[in-house]
Coordinates of C-alpha atoms in Angstrom, one line a residue:
X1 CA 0.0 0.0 0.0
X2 CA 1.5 4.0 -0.3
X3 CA 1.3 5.1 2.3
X4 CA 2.7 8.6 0.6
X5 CA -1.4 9.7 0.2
X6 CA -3.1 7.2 2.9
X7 CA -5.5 8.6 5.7
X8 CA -6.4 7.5 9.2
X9 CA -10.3 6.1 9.3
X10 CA -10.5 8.2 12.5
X11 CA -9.5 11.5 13.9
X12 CA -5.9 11.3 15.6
X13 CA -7.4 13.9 17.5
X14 CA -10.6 12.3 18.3
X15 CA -8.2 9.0 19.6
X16 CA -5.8 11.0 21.6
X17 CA -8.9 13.1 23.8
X18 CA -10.7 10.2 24.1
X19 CA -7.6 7.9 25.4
X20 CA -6.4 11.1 28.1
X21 CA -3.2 11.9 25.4
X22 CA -4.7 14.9 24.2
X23 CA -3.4 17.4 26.5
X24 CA 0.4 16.3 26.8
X25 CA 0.9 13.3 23.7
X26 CA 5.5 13.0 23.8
X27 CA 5.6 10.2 21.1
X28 CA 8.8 8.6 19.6
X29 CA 8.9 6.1 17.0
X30 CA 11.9 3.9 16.5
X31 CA 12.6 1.9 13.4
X32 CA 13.1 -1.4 15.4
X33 CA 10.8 -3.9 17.3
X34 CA 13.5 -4.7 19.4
X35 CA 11.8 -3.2 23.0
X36 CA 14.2 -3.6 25.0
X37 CA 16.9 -2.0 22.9
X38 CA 15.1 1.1 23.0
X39 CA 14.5 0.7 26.5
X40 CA 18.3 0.8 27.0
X41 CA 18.8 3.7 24.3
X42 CA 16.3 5.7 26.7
X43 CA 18.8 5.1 29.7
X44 CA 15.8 3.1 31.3
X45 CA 16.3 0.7 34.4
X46 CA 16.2 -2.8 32.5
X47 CA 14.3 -4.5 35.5
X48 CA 11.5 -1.7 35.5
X49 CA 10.0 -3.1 32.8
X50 CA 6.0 -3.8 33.6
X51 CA 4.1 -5.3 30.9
X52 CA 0.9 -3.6 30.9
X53 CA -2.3 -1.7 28.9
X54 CA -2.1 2.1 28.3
X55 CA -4.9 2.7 32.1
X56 CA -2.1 1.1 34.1
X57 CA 0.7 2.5 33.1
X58 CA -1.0 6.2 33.9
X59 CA -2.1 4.7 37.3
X60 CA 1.3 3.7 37.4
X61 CA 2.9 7.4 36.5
X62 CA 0.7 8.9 39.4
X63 CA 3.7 7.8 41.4
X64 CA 6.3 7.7 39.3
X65 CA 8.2 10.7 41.5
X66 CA 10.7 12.2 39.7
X67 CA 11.7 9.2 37.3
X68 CA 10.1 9.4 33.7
X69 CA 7.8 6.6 32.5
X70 CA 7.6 5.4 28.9
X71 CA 5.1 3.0 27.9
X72 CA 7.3 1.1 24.7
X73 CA 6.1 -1.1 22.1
X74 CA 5.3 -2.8 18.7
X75 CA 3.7 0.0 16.6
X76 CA 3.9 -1.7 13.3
X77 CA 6.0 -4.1 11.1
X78 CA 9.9 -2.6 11.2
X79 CA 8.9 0.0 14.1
X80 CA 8.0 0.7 17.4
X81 CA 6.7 3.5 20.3
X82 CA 7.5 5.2 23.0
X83 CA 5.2 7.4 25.0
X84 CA 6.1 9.2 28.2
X85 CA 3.0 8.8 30.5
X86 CA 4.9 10.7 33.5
X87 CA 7.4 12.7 34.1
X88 CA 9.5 14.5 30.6
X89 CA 11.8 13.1 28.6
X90 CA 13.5 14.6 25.5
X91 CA 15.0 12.5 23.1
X92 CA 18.7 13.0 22.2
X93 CA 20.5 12.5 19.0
X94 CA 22.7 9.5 20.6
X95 CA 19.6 7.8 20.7
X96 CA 19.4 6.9 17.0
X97 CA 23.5 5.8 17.4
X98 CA 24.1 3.1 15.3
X99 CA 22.0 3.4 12.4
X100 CA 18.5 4.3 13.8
X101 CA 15.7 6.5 12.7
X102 CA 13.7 8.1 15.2
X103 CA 10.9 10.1 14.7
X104 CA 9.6 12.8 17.7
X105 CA 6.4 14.7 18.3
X106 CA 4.9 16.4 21.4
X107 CA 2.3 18.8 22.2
X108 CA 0.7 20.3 24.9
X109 CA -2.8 20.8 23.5
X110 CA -3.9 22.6 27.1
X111 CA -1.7 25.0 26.4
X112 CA -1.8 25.4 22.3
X113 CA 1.9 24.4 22.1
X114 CA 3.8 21.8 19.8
X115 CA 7.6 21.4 21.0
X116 CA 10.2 22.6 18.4
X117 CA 7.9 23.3 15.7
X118 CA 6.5 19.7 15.3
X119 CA 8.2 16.2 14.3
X120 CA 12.0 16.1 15.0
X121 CA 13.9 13.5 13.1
X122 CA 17.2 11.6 14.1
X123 CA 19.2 9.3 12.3
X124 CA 22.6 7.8 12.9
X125 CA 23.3 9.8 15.9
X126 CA 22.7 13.0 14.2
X127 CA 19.9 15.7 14.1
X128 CA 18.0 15.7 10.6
X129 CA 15.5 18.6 10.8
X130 CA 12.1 19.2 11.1
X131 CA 9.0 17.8 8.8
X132 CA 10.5 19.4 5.5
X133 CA 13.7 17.1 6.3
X134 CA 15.0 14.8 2.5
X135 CA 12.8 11.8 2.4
X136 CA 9.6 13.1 4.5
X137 CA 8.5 15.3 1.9
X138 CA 6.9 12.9 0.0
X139 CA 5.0 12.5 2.5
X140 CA 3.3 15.9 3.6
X141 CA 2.7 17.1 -0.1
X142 CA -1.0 17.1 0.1
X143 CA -1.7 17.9 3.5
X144 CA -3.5 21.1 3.6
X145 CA -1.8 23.9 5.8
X146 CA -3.5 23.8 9.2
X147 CA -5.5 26.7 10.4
X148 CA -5.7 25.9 14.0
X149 CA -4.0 23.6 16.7
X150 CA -6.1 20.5 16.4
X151 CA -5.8 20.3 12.4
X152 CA -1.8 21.0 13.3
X153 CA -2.0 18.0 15.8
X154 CA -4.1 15.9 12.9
X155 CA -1.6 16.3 10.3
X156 CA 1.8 15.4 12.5
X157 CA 0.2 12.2 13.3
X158 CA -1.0 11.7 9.9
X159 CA 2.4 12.4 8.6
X160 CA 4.0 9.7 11.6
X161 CA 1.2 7.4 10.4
X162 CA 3.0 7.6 7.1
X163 CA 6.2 6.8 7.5
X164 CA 6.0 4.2 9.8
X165 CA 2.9 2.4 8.1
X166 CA 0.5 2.7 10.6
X167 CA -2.2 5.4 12.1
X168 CA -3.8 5.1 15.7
X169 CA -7.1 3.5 15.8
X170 CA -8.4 1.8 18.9
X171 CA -6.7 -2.0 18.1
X172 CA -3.5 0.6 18.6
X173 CA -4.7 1.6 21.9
X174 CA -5.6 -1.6 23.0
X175 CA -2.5 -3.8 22.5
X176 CA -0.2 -3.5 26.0
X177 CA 3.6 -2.4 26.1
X178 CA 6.0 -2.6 28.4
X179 CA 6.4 0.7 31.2
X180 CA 9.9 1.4 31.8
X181 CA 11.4 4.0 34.3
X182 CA 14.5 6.1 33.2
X183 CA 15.9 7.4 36.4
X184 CA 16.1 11.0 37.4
X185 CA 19.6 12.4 36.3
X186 CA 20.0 9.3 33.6
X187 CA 20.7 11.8 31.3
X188 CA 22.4 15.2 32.1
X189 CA 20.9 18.1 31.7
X190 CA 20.7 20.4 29.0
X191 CA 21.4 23.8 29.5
X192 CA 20.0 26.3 26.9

């Protein structure tokens, strides 16, 4: 299927309010299956792990302290997710070390705000730019320019759908990842 021109059958949007995402969603997708690799390119303690459904692991981040969850798994053939249900995490470029694509999005819908101007990609180690980047273009030709916040939000995760071959829908929702805790001070700081 091309995916270049394909749509969701449901509104991202719609999906992300009515799962509690909607008003702070901090997605990455990884081009690998392998969990607990990117579990360990997070920094996150290996034995944290908790197999669970999306409801526990935000009981679960009620007291998660100052540790960040992220709720990782299978998101499609050749790629997986991360989403941080407590705490804040930002990816770094060492993250995609080694050959990796990974794909970042976040938004605080609360507060109208999209992080960095929308999807960040990283390959190889190295920062790749924003949703114009080489190769992604194909992708966003005929998405219409957005004329608020929630059609913003709509076309990211249309354009995430995309690339990695799949949109949310509720099957999405419903299969359960594993919660892993990176530690406060895992990574350093970043002073701006």
């Amino acid at each position: 299927m091309d995916m270049t021109r394909a749509l969701p059958t449901e509104s991202q949007w719609d999906l992300l309010d009515e799962y509690d995402l909607n008003a702070c969603f901090d997605a990455t997708w990884i081009d690998t299956e392998d969990v607990e690799e990117i579990a360990g390119r997070f920094r996150a303690d290996p034995g944290s792990g908790i197999p669970c459904d999306l409801k526990t692991a935000f009981r679960l981040a009620d007291d998660c302290g100052q540790d960040t969850l992220v709720w990782i798994g299978t998101h499609s053939p050749g790629w997986s997710v991360a989403i941080t249900v407590g705490g804040a995490f930002t990816v770094r470029e060492e993250t995609s070390a080694r050959g990796r694509l990974i794909i970042t999005y976040w938004h605080m819908a609360e507060l109208g705000e999209i992080n960095d101007e929308g999807m960040i990609y990283y390959q190889d180690g190295e920062f790749m730019g924003t949703v114009g980047v080489e190769g992604f273009r194909e992708y966003v030709h005929d998405l219409d320019a957005f004329a608020n916040f929630q059609e913003e939000v709509e076309n990211y995760l249309i354009l995430a759908g995309r690339v990695t071959g799949r949109f949310l829908d509720r099957d999405w929702f419903a299969v359960p990842r594993v919660l892993y805790r990176i530690p406060n001070g895992a990574w350093p700081r970043i002073l701006r």
